[in-house]
Short mmCIF file of C-alpha atoms and ligand atoms in Angstrom, two decimals:
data_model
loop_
_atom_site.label_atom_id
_atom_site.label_comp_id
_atom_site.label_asym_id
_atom_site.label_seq_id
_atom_site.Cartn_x
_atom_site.Cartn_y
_atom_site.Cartn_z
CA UNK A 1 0.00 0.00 0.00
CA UNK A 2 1.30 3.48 -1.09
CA UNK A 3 -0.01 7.01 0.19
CA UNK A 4 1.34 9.80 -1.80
CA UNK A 5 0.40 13.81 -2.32
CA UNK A 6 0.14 14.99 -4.95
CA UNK A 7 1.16 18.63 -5.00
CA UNK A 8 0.88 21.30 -7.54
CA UNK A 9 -1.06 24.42 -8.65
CA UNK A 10 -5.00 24.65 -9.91
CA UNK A 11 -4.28 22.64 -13.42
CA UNK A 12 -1.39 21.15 -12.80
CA UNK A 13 -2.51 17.70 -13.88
CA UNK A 14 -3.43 16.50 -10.44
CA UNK A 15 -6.61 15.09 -10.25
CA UNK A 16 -6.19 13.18 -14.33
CA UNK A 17 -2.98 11.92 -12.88
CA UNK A 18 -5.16 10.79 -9.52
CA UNK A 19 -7.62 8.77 -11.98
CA UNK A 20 -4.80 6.94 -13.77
CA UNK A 21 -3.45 6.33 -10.56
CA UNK A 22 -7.33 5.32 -9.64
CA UNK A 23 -7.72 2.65 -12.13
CA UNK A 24 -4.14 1.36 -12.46
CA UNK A 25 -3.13 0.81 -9.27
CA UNK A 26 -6.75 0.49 -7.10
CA UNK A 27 -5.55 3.51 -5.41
CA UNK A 28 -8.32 6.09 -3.15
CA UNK A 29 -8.67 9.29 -4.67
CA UNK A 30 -9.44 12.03 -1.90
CA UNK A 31 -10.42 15.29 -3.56
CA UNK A 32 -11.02 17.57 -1.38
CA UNK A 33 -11.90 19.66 -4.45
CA UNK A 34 -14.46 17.43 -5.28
CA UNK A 35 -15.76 16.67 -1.81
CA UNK A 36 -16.36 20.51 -1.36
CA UNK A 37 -18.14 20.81 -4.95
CA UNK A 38 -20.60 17.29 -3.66
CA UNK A 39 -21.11 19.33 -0.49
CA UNK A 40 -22.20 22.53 -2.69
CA UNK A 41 -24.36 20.64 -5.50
CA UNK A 42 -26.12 18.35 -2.73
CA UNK A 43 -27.06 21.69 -0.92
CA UNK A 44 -25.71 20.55 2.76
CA UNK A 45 -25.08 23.17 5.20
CA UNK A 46 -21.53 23.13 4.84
CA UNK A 47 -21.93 23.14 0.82
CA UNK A 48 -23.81 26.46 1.11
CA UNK A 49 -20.97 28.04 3.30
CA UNK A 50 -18.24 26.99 1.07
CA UNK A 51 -19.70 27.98 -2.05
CA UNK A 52 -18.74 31.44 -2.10
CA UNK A 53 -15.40 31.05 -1.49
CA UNK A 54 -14.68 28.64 -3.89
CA UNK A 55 -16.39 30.51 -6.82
CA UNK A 56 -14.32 33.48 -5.63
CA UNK A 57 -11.09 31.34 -5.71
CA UNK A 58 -9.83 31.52 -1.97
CA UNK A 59 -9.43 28.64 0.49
CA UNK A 60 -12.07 27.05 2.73
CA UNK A 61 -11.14 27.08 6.51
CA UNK A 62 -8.39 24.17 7.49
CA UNK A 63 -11.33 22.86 9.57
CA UNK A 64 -13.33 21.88 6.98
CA UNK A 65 -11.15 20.30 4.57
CA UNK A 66 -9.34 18.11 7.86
CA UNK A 67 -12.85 16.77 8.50
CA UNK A 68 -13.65 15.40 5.39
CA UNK A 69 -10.31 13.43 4.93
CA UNK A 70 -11.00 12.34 8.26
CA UNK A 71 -13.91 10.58 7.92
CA UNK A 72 -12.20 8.91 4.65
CA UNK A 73 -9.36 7.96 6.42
CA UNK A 74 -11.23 5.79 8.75
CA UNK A 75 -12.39 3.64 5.51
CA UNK A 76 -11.04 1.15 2.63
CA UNK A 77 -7.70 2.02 2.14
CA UNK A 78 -7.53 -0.10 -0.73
CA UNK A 79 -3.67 0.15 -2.72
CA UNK A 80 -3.63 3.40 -0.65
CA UNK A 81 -4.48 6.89 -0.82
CA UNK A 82 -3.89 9.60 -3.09
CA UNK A 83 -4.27 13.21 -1.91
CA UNK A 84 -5.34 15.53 -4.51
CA UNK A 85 -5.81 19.33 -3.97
CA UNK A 86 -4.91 18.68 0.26
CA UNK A 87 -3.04 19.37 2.15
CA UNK A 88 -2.82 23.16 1.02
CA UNK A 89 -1.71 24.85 4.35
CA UNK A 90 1.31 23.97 6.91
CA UNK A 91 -1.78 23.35 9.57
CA UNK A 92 -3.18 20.95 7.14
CA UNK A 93 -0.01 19.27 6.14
CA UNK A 94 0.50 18.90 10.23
CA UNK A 95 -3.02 17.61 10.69
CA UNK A 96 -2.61 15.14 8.12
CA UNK A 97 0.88 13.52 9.23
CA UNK A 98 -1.40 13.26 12.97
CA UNK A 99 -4.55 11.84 11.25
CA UNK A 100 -2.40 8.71 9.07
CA UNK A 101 -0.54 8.48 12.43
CA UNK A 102 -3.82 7.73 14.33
CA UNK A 103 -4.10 5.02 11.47
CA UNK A 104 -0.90 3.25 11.71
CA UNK A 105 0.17 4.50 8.01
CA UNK A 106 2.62 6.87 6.94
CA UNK A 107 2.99 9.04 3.61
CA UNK A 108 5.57 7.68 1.03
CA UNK A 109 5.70 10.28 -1.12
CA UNK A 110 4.91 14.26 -2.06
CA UNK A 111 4.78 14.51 -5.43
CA UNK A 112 5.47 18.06 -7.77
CA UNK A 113 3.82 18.08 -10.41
CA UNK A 114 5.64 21.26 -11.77
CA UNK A 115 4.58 23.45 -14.63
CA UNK A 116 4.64 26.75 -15.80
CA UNK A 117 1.90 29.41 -15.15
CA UNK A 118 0.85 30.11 -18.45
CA UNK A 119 0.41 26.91 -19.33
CA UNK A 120 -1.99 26.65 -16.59
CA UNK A 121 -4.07 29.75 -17.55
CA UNK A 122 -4.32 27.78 -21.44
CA UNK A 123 -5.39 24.73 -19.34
CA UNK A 124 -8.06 26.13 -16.93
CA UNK A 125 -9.65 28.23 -20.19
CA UNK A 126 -9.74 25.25 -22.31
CA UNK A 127 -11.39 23.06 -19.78
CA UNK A 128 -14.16 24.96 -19.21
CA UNK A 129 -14.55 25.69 -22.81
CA UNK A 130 -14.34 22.23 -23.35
CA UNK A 131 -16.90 21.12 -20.10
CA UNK A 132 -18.87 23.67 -22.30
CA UNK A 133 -18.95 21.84 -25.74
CA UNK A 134 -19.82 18.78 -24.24
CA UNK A 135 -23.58 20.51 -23.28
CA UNK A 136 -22.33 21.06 -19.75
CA UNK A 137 -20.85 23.78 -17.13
CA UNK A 138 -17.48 25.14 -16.47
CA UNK A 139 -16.60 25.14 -12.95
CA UNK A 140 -17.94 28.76 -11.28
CA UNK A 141 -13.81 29.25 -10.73
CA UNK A 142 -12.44 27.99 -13.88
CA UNK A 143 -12.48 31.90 -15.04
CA UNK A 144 -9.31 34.23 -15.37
CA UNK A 145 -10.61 36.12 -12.36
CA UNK A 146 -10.92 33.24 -10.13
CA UNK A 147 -7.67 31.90 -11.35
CA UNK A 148 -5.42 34.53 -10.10
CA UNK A 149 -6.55 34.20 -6.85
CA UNK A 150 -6.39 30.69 -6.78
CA UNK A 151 -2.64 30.69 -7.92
CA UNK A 152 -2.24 33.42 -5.36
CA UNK A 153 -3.10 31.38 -2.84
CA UNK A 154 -0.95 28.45 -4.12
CA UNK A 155 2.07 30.81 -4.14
CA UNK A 156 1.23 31.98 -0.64
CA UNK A 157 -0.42 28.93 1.44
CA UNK A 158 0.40 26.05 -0.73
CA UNK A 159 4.29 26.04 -2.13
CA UNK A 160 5.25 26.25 1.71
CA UNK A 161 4.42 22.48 1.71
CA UNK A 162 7.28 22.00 -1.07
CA UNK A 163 9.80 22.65 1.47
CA UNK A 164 8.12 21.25 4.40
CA UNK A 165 7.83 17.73 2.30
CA UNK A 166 11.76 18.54 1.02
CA UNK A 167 12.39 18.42 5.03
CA UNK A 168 10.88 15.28 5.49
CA UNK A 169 12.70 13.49 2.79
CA UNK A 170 9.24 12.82 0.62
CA UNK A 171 9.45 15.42 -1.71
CA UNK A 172 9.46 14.30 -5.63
CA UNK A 173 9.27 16.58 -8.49
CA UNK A 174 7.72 15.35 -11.48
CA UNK A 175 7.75 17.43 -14.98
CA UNK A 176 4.03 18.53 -15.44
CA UNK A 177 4.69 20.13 -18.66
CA UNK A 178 5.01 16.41 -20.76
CA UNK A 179 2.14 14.32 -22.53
CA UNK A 180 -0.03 12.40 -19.68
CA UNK A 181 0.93 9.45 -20.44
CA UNK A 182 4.40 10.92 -20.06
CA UNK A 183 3.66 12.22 -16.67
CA UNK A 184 2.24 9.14 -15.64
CA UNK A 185 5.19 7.39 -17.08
CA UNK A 186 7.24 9.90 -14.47
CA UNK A 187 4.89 8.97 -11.50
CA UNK A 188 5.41 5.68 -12.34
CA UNK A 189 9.07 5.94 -12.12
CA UNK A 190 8.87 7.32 -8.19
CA UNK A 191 6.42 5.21 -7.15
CA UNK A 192 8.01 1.70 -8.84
CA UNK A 193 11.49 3.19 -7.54
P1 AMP B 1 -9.66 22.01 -6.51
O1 AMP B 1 -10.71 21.20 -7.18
O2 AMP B 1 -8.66 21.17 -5.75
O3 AMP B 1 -9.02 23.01 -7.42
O4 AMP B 1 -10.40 22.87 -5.37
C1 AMP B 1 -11.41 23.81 -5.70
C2 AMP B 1 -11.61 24.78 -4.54
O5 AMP B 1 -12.03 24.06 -3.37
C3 AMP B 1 -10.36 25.53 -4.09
O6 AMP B 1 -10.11 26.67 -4.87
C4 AMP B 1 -10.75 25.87 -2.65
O7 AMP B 1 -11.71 26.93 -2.61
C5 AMP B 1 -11.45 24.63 -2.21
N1 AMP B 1 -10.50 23.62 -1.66
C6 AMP B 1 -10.22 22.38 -2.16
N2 AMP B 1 -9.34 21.73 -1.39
C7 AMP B 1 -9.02 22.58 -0.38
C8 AMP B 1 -8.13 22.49 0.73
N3 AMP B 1 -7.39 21.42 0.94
N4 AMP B 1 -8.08 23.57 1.57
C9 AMP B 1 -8.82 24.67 1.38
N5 AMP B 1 -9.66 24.82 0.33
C10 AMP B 1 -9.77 23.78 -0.54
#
């Protein structure tokens, strides 16, 4: 069983590298992206609180995020877990070394996915033009406004992690910027290693 991160900024390749991952290796997505957005569309209390802040591009409190991946924690763990979009924040990154400790499991790896900012602002326009052709919705924060702020708060609450994970000896950087079968290739490599 493996448990990796995998780290990079709002269309970095995370969560299609997660599904590979997914169906390859029997591995447990946990989006907390995707949680939040289930939380919103279902209309739960907690989806109505968050849905503002997402839209707008900002983080949800560290509370709310460390909840959900608690509860997940506590079930299958399957060829292990792959965290996609969390930790963002130190606190998080702290709760979550706590909350795998409670379980008896540790993290193998934190993997970069590393790629250039304007490739990301091609990426996030073209997949909500493409969610668009296919007769559905973009995401309320794939827009250029939303965008900046969620690379701003990469810059400033998430790329702390890249050194925190460096300290801890778990820290992989993979080249984001390839095909994605060429990334996956990559993730391959560190995980195979
Ligand atoms: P994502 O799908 O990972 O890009 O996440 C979409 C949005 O959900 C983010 O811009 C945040 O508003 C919120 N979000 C997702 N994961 C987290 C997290 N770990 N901490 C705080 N906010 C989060």
């Amino acid at each position: 069983m493996t448990h990796i991160i995998l780290l990079g900024p709002p269309g970095a390749g995370k969560g299609t590298q997660a599904q590979m991952l997914v169906e390859d290796r029997n591995m447990i997505q946990l989006s907390t992206g995707d949680m939040l957005r289930e939380a919103k569309d279902s209309g739960t209390e907690m989806g109505k609180i968050v849905a503002d802040v997402m839209a707008r591009g900002d983080l949800v409190t560290d509370e709310t995020v460390i909840g959900l991946i608690r509860e997940k924690l506590e079930g299958d763990k399957a060829g292990g877990f792959i965290f996609d979009g969390f930790p963002r924040t130190l606190a998080q990154a702290d709760a979550l070394t706590g909350l795998m400790a409670e379980q008896g499991e540790v993290l193998d790896h934190a993997i970069e996915l590393q790629v250039d900012d304007d490739v990301l602002v091609d990426r996030i326009v073209g997949r909500a033009a493409d969610a668009v052709a296919a007769g559905g919705t973009a995401r309320a924060d794939d827009n250029a406004e939303s965008l900046k702020i969620r690379l701003m708060a990469y810059y400033k609450q998430t790329s702390p992690l890249i050194g925190y994970y460096h300290a801890k000896g778990l820290l992989k950087g993979v080249d984001g910027l390839g095909t994605m079968d060429g990334v996956k290739a990559e993730i391959a490599g560190v995980l195979d290693a």
